[in-house]
Coordinates of C-alpha atoms in Angstrom, one line a residue:
M1 CA 64.5 -55.1 86.2
L2 CA 64.2 -58.7 87.3
N3 CA 67.3 -60.1 85.6
F4 CA 66.4 -63.7 86.7
I5 CA 63.3 -63.6 84.5
K6 CA 64.5 -65.2 81.2
E7 CA 61.1 -65.6 79.5
T8 CA 59.4 -62.7 77.7
E9 CA 56.4 -64.5 76.0
S10 CA 53.6 -65.9 78.1
V11 CA 52.2 -69.3 77.5
W12 CA 49.0 -67.7 76.4
D13 CA 50.6 -65.5 73.9
N14 CA 52.5 -68.6 72.6
L15 CA 49.2 -70.3 72.1
R16 CA 47.8 -67.3 70.2
N17 CA 50.8 -66.9 68.0
T18 CA 51.9 -70.5 67.2
K19 CA 51.6 -71.9 63.7
K20 CA 51.8 -75.4 64.9
P21 CA 48.7 -77.7 65.5
I22 CA 47.8 -77.4 69.2
V23 CA 47.1 -80.7 70.8
L24 CA 45.9 -81.3 74.4
Y25 CA 47.2 -84.2 76.5
G26 CA 44.6 -85.1 79.1
M27 CA 40.9 -84.6 79.8
G28 CA 39.0 -83.2 82.8
N29 CA 38.8 -79.9 84.6
G30 CA 42.2 -78.6 83.4
A31 CA 41.4 -79.4 79.7
D32 CA 38.0 -77.7 80.2
K33 CA 39.7 -74.5 81.4
I34 CA 42.2 -74.5 78.5
I35 CA 39.6 -75.2 75.9
N36 CA 37.4 -72.4 77.4
W37 CA 40.3 -70.0 77.1
C38 CA 41.0 -71.1 73.5
E39 CA 37.4 -70.7 72.5
A40 CA 37.3 -67.2 74.1
N41 CA 40.4 -66.2 72.3
S42 CA 39.7 -67.8 68.9
V43 CA 42.6 -70.3 69.3
K44 CA 42.0 -73.6 67.5
V45 CA 42.6 -76.9 69.4
S46 CA 43.4 -79.4 66.7
G47 CA 43.3 -82.6 68.7
I48 CA 43.4 -84.3 72.1
F49 CA 45.0 -87.5 73.3
A50 CA 45.2 -89.5 76.5
T51 CA 47.4 -92.3 77.9
D52 CA 46.6 -95.4 75.8
E53 CA 44.8 -97.3 78.5
F54 CA 42.3 -94.5 78.9
V55 CA 41.5 -94.1 75.2
R56 CA 38.1 -95.4 74.1
Y57 CA 37.9 -92.9 71.2
Q58 CA 35.3 -91.1 73.2
S59 CA 34.3 -87.5 72.6
F60 CA 35.5 -84.6 74.8
R61 CA 34.4 -81.1 74.0
G62 CA 33.7 -82.0 70.4
L63 CA 37.1 -83.7 69.9
I64 CA 37.7 -87.4 69.6
V65 CA 40.2 -88.5 72.3
E66 CA 42.9 -90.4 70.5
K67 CA 46.2 -92.2 71.2
Y68 CA 49.5 -90.3 71.0
T69 CA 50.5 -92.4 67.9
D70 CA 47.2 -91.4 66.2
I71 CA 48.1 -87.7 66.8
I72 CA 51.6 -88.2 65.3
T73 CA 50.2 -90.0 62.3
K74 CA 47.7 -87.2 61.7
F75 CA 49.8 -84.1 62.4
G76 CA 53.5 -85.2 62.3
S77 CA 55.9 -84.4 65.1
D78 CA 55.9 -80.6 64.7
I79 CA 53.1 -79.9 67.1
L80 CA 52.5 -77.9 70.3
I81 CA 51.5 -80.2 73.1
V82 CA 49.5 -78.7 76.0
I83 CA 49.5 -80.8 79.1
A84 CA 46.0 -80.4 80.6
F85 CA 46.2 -82.4 83.9
A86 CA 48.3 -82.5 87.0
S87 CA 50.4 -85.3 88.4
E88 CA 53.1 -86.2 90.9
R89 CA 53.4 -89.8 89.8
S90 CA 57.0 -90.6 88.7
E91 CA 56.0 -92.5 85.6
V92 CA 53.7 -89.7 84.5
L93 CA 56.3 -87.0 85.1
A94 CA 58.8 -89.2 83.1
R95 CA 56.2 -89.2 80.2
F96 CA 55.9 -85.4 80.4
K97 CA 59.7 -85.1 80.1
E98 CA 59.8 -87.5 77.2
L99 CA 57.2 -85.5 75.4
S100 CA 59.0 -82.2 76.1
D101 CA 62.2 -83.7 74.6
L102 CA 60.4 -84.7 71.4
H103 CA 58.0 -81.8 70.9
E104 CA 57.3 -78.3 72.0
T105 CA 55.4 -78.9 75.2
V106 CA 53.8 -76.6 77.7
A107 CA 51.8 -77.0 80.9
P108 CA 49.9 -73.8 81.4
H109 CA 49.8 -72.5 85.0
L110 CA 46.1 -72.5 86.0
P111 CA 44.8 -71.1 89.3
L112 CA 43.6 -73.5 92.0
F113 CA 41.2 -70.8 93.3
S114 CA 39.9 -67.6 91.9
E115 CA 42.6 -64.9 91.9
K116 CA 42.5 -61.3 90.6
E117 CA 45.6 -61.8 88.5
L118 CA 48.0 -64.6 87.6
V119 CA 51.7 -64.4 86.8
S120 CA 52.1 -62.4 83.6
N121 CA 54.5 -59.7 82.4
G122 CA 52.2 -57.1 83.9
W123 CA 52.1 -59.0 87.3
L124 CA 55.9 -59.2 87.3
S125 CA 56.2 -55.5 86.6
K126 CA 53.6 -54.5 89.2
N127 CA 55.2 -56.7 91.9
E128 CA 58.8 -56.1 91.0
E129 CA 59.7 -54.5 94.4
R130 CA 58.2 -57.3 96.5
I131 CA 59.6 -60.0 94.1
T132 CA 63.1 -58.5 94.6
K133 CA 62.6 -58.3 98.4
V134 CA 61.6 -62.0 98.7
Y135 CA 64.4 -63.1 96.3
E136 CA 66.9 -61.3 98.5
L137 CA 65.7 -62.6 101.8
L138 CA 65.9 -66.2 100.7
E139 CA 68.6 -68.1 102.7
D140 CA 70.4 -70.0 100.0
E141 CA 71.2 -70.2 96.3
K142 CA 68.9 -73.2 95.8
S143 CA 66.0 -71.2 97.1
K144 CA 66.7 -68.4 94.7
E145 CA 67.0 -70.9 91.8
V146 CA 63.6 -72.4 92.8
F147 CA 62.0 -68.9 93.0
A148 CA 63.4 -67.8 89.6
C149 CA 62.4 -71.1 88.0
T150 CA 58.9 -71.0 89.4
L151 CA 58.2 -67.5 88.0
N152 CA 59.7 -68.4 84.6
Y153 CA 57.6 -71.5 84.5
K154 CA 54.4 -69.7 85.6
L155 CA 54.9 -67.1 82.8
S156 CA 55.9 -69.5 80.0
G157 CA 54.5 -72.9 80.9
K158 CA 57.8 -74.5 80.0
L159 CA 58.4 -77.7 81.9
K160 CA 62.2 -77.4 81.8
Y161 CA 62.0 -74.9 84.7
L162 CA 60.2 -77.3 86.9
F163 CA 62.4 -80.2 86.1
A164 CA 65.5 -78.1 86.7
C165 CA 64.8 -77.1 90.3
E166 CA 62.9 -80.0 91.8
T167 CA 64.3 -81.9 94.9
K168 CA 63.0 -84.7 97.1
R169 CA 60.8 -83.5 99.9
E170 CA 62.2 -85.7 102.7
D171 CA 65.7 -85.0 101.7
D172 CA 65.0 -81.3 102.1
L173 CA 63.4 -81.8 105.5
R174 CA 66.4 -83.7 106.7
E175 CA 68.9 -81.2 105.2
I176 CA 67.3 -77.9 106.3
F177 CA 65.8 -79.0 109.7
S178 CA 67.3 -80.9 112.6
W179 CA 65.2 -83.5 114.5
C180 CA 65.2 -84.8 118.1
D181 CA 63.3 -87.2 120.3
E182 CA 61.2 -84.5 121.8
E183 CA 59.5 -83.0 118.8
R184 CA 56.0 -81.6 119.2
Y185 CA 54.3 -81.7 115.8
L186 CA 51.2 -79.9 114.6
D187 CA 50.1 -81.2 111.2
L188 CA 47.7 -78.8 109.6
G189 CA 45.9 -80.5 106.7
A190 CA 46.8 -84.0 107.8
Y191 CA 44.6 -85.7 105.2
N192 CA 44.8 -89.5 105.8
G193 CA 47.9 -89.5 108.0
D194 CA 50.5 -89.6 105.2
T195 CA 52.4 -86.6 106.6
V196 CA 52.2 -88.1 110.1
D197 CA 54.0 -91.1 108.6
E198 CA 56.5 -88.7 107.1
F199 CA 57.1 -87.0 110.4
L200 CA 57.6 -90.4 112.1
R201 CA 60.2 -91.4 109.5
L202 CA 62.1 -88.2 110.2
T203 CA 62.1 -88.8 113.9
D204 CA 62.6 -92.6 113.9
N205 CA 59.1 -92.9 115.5
R206 CA 60.0 -90.8 118.5
S207 CA 58.2 -87.6 119.6
Q208 CA 56.6 -85.9 122.5
R209 CA 53.3 -84.8 121.0
I210 CA 51.5 -85.2 117.6
V211 CA 48.4 -83.2 116.8
A212 CA 46.8 -83.9 113.4
V213 CA 44.2 -81.4 112.1
E214 CA 41.8 -82.3 109.3
P215 CA 38.5 -80.6 108.6
D216 CA 37.1 -83.0 106.0
R217 CA 34.9 -85.6 107.6
R218 CA 35.8 -88.5 105.2
N219 CA 39.5 -87.7 105.5
A220 CA 39.2 -87.4 109.3
R221 CA 37.7 -90.9 109.4
K222 CA 40.8 -92.2 107.6
L223 CA 43.0 -90.2 109.9
R224 CA 41.4 -91.6 113.0
A225 CA 41.9 -95.1 111.6
K226 CA 45.6 -94.3 111.1
A227 CA 45.8 -93.0 114.7
E228 CA 44.3 -96.3 116.0
E229 CA 46.9 -98.2 114.1
L230 CA 49.7 -96.1 115.4
L231 CA 48.4 -96.4 119.0
E232 CA 48.9 -100.2 118.8
Q233 CA 52.6 -99.3 118.1
G234 CA 52.7 -97.1 121.2
I235 CA 52.5 -93.8 119.2
S236 CA 49.8 -91.4 120.3
V237 CA 48.2 -89.0 117.7
E238 CA 45.6 -86.4 118.7
V239 CA 43.1 -86.0 115.9
K240 CA 41.3 -82.7 115.6
E241 CA 38.4 -82.6 113.1
C242 CA 38.4 -78.9 112.5
G243 CA 39.8 -76.2 110.3
I244 CA 42.5 -73.7 111.1
G245 CA 42.5 -70.0 110.7
D246 CA 43.2 -66.6 112.3
T247 CA 40.2 -66.6 114.7
V248 CA 38.1 -69.3 116.4
G249 CA 34.6 -69.7 114.9
V250 CA 32.6 -71.5 112.2
M251 CA 33.1 -71.3 108.5
G252 CA 31.6 -72.7 105.3
F253 CA 33.6 -75.7 103.9
S254 CA 33.6 -77.7 100.6
D255 CA 33.6 -81.1 102.4
S256 CA 34.5 -82.7 99.0
G257 CA 36.8 -85.5 100.2
G258 CA 40.4 -86.0 98.9
R259 CA 43.2 -83.5 99.3
Q260 CA 41.5 -80.4 98.0
S261 CA 38.7 -79.8 100.4
T262 CA 38.8 -76.1 101.2
F263 CA 37.2 -73.2 103.0
V264 CA 37.9 -70.9 100.0
E265 CA 34.6 -69.9 98.3
A266 CA 32.9 -72.9 100.0
S267 CA 29.5 -73.3 101.8
K268 CA 28.5 -77.0 101.6
A269 CA 29.2 -77.7 105.3
Q270 CA 29.8 -75.7 108.4
V271 CA 33.0 -76.6 110.2
Q272 CA 34.6 -75.4 113.4
I273 CA 37.7 -73.2 113.1
E274 CA 40.5 -73.2 115.6
T275 CA 43.8 -71.3 115.8
I276 CA 47.3 -72.6 116.3
D277 CA 47.5 -70.5 119.5
N278 CA 44.4 -72.1 120.8
L279 CA 45.7 -75.7 120.1
A280 CA 49.1 -75.1 121.7
D281 CA 49.6 -75.9 125.3
E282 CA 52.3 -74.5 127.6
N283 CA 55.0 -76.3 125.7
G284 CA 54.0 -75.1 122.2
F285 CA 55.1 -77.0 119.1
T286 CA 58.6 -77.6 117.6
Y287 CA 57.4 -78.3 114.1
I288 CA 54.2 -77.1 112.2
K289 CA 53.3 -78.2 108.7
F290 CA 50.8 -75.9 106.8
D291 CA 48.9 -77.3 103.8
V292 CA 45.5 -75.9 104.3
E293 CA 44.3 -75.4 100.8
G294 CA 44.6 -71.6 100.5
F295 CA 44.3 -70.7 104.2
E296 CA 48.0 -70.7 104.9
K297 CA 48.1 -66.9 105.6
Q298 CA 45.2 -67.1 108.0
A299 CA 46.7 -70.1 109.8
L300 CA 50.0 -68.3 110.2
M301 CA 48.3 -65.2 111.6
G302 CA 46.4 -67.4 114.1
G303 CA 49.7 -68.8 115.4
E304 CA 51.6 -65.6 115.8
K305 CA 52.0 -66.0 119.6
T306 CA 53.1 -69.6 119.4
I307 CA 55.5 -68.9 116.5
N308 CA 57.1 -66.0 118.4
E309 CA 57.4 -67.8 121.7
F310 CA 58.5 -71.3 120.6
T311 CA 60.0 -70.6 117.2
P312 CA 59.0 -73.9 115.7
K313 CA 60.2 -75.2 112.3
L314 CA 57.7 -74.2 109.7
F315 CA 56.8 -76.0 106.5
V316 CA 54.3 -73.9 104.5
A317 CA 52.7 -74.8 101.2
S318 CA 52.9 -71.8 98.9
Y319 CA 51.2 -72.9 95.6
H320 CA 47.5 -72.3 96.2
Y321 CA 47.7 -68.7 95.1
D322 CA 50.4 -66.9 93.1
E323 CA 50.3 -64.2 95.8
D324 CA 51.4 -66.8 98.3
L325 CA 54.9 -66.9 96.8
L326 CA 55.4 -63.3 97.9
S327 CA 53.1 -62.8 100.9
L328 CA 53.9 -65.9 102.9
P329 CA 57.6 -65.4 103.4
L330 CA 57.1 -61.7 104.1
L331 CA 54.4 -62.6 106.7
I332 CA 56.8 -65.1 108.4
K333 CA 59.5 -62.4 108.6
Q334 CA 56.9 -60.0 109.9
I335 CA 55.9 -62.4 112.7
N336 CA 59.5 -63.2 113.6
P337 CA 62.4 -61.5 111.7
L338 CA 64.9 -64.1 113.0
Y339 CA 63.5 -66.9 110.7
K340 CA 65.7 -68.1 107.9
I341 CA 63.5 -69.0 104.9
Y342 CA 64.1 -71.6 102.2
L343 CA 62.0 -72.4 99.1
R344 CA 61.9 -75.9 97.6
K345 CA 60.0 -77.4 94.7
H346 CA 59.0 -81.0 95.0
P347 CA 58.1 -83.2 92.0
Y348 CA 54.8 -82.2 90.5
V349 CA 53.4 -80.7 87.3
P350 CA 52.2 -78.0 87.3
A351 CA 54.0 -75.9 90.0
W352 CA 52.2 -77.6 93.0
E353 CA 54.2 -78.9 95.9
L354 CA 56.1 -75.6 96.2
N355 CA 56.9 -75.1 99.8
Y356 CA 58.6 -72.6 102.1
L357 CA 60.7 -74.1 104.9
A358 CA 61.6 -71.7 107.8
R359 CA 63.7 -72.1 110.9
I360 CA 65.6 -70.0 113.4

């Protein structure tokens, strides 16, 4: 019995059972997935609205995209709003909260990648033993709160769980980890250098080695440009245009640009794969950030020697698969049982930016 699970009805059962008009907020891929599910389950979507500046009264999946005020005029305030897009922008998150204060509002948890089963009552029951094990190994009460809120949100789609447990990323990095002048940083999924900048803020621009790994060719160009800017300031960044995994080799890659380029179910380009152990020198690393779009497990496995020998601080994204929430902390403990593991949720709707932080 998981006594920290407070919700009993899934967001999908709520959509099936509600008597309220269902109204989508947002267009795009998320809205397509939700409408597809609604059509497959004979659930009526009564309307769709967007932020005012994006409204041209265009058609989306047979519905006219309206303004929020149009929706209220048409249906009144007793509606069920379904948020159908993702955002981390503070003004958008504030809008989500405002809507959830005024109306019943849900943001269904949708998979980033194909997964056998998402969080549901059946998933919770099937994984009860592992869920309990992970909950009990978490190092502090905040981590346990985040874990419980995440599962309640993924089941119900209720935004209150995300808002209740979120914290600021850099605050957590300063609170949980200690930093010195001789950090050796491995940035896995370095994108355009934004997390290199984050690291430099944490260390007051002082470090011994920075290795930034980015497999997407467009992102890697931006990353190299960032490295050139930093070099003018006397800061050296080694850019590696490759992927990261559990073995050295070549893999298919989406090469789509942006933050979500991935090796998962991808074949557009062929990209070199390295391992953490292969990138480490005789001094190893003191801090490794993992945000490799669904390849976190493989990246950890390819760094087992380095993690055991040098016990670096670990920052591991855990939101690409529901399974990650359970398997990643257990894998870290398997690699080195001495690690203390924390879980933090950083501002984002849906439950993205959910990260494990681990240290000795």
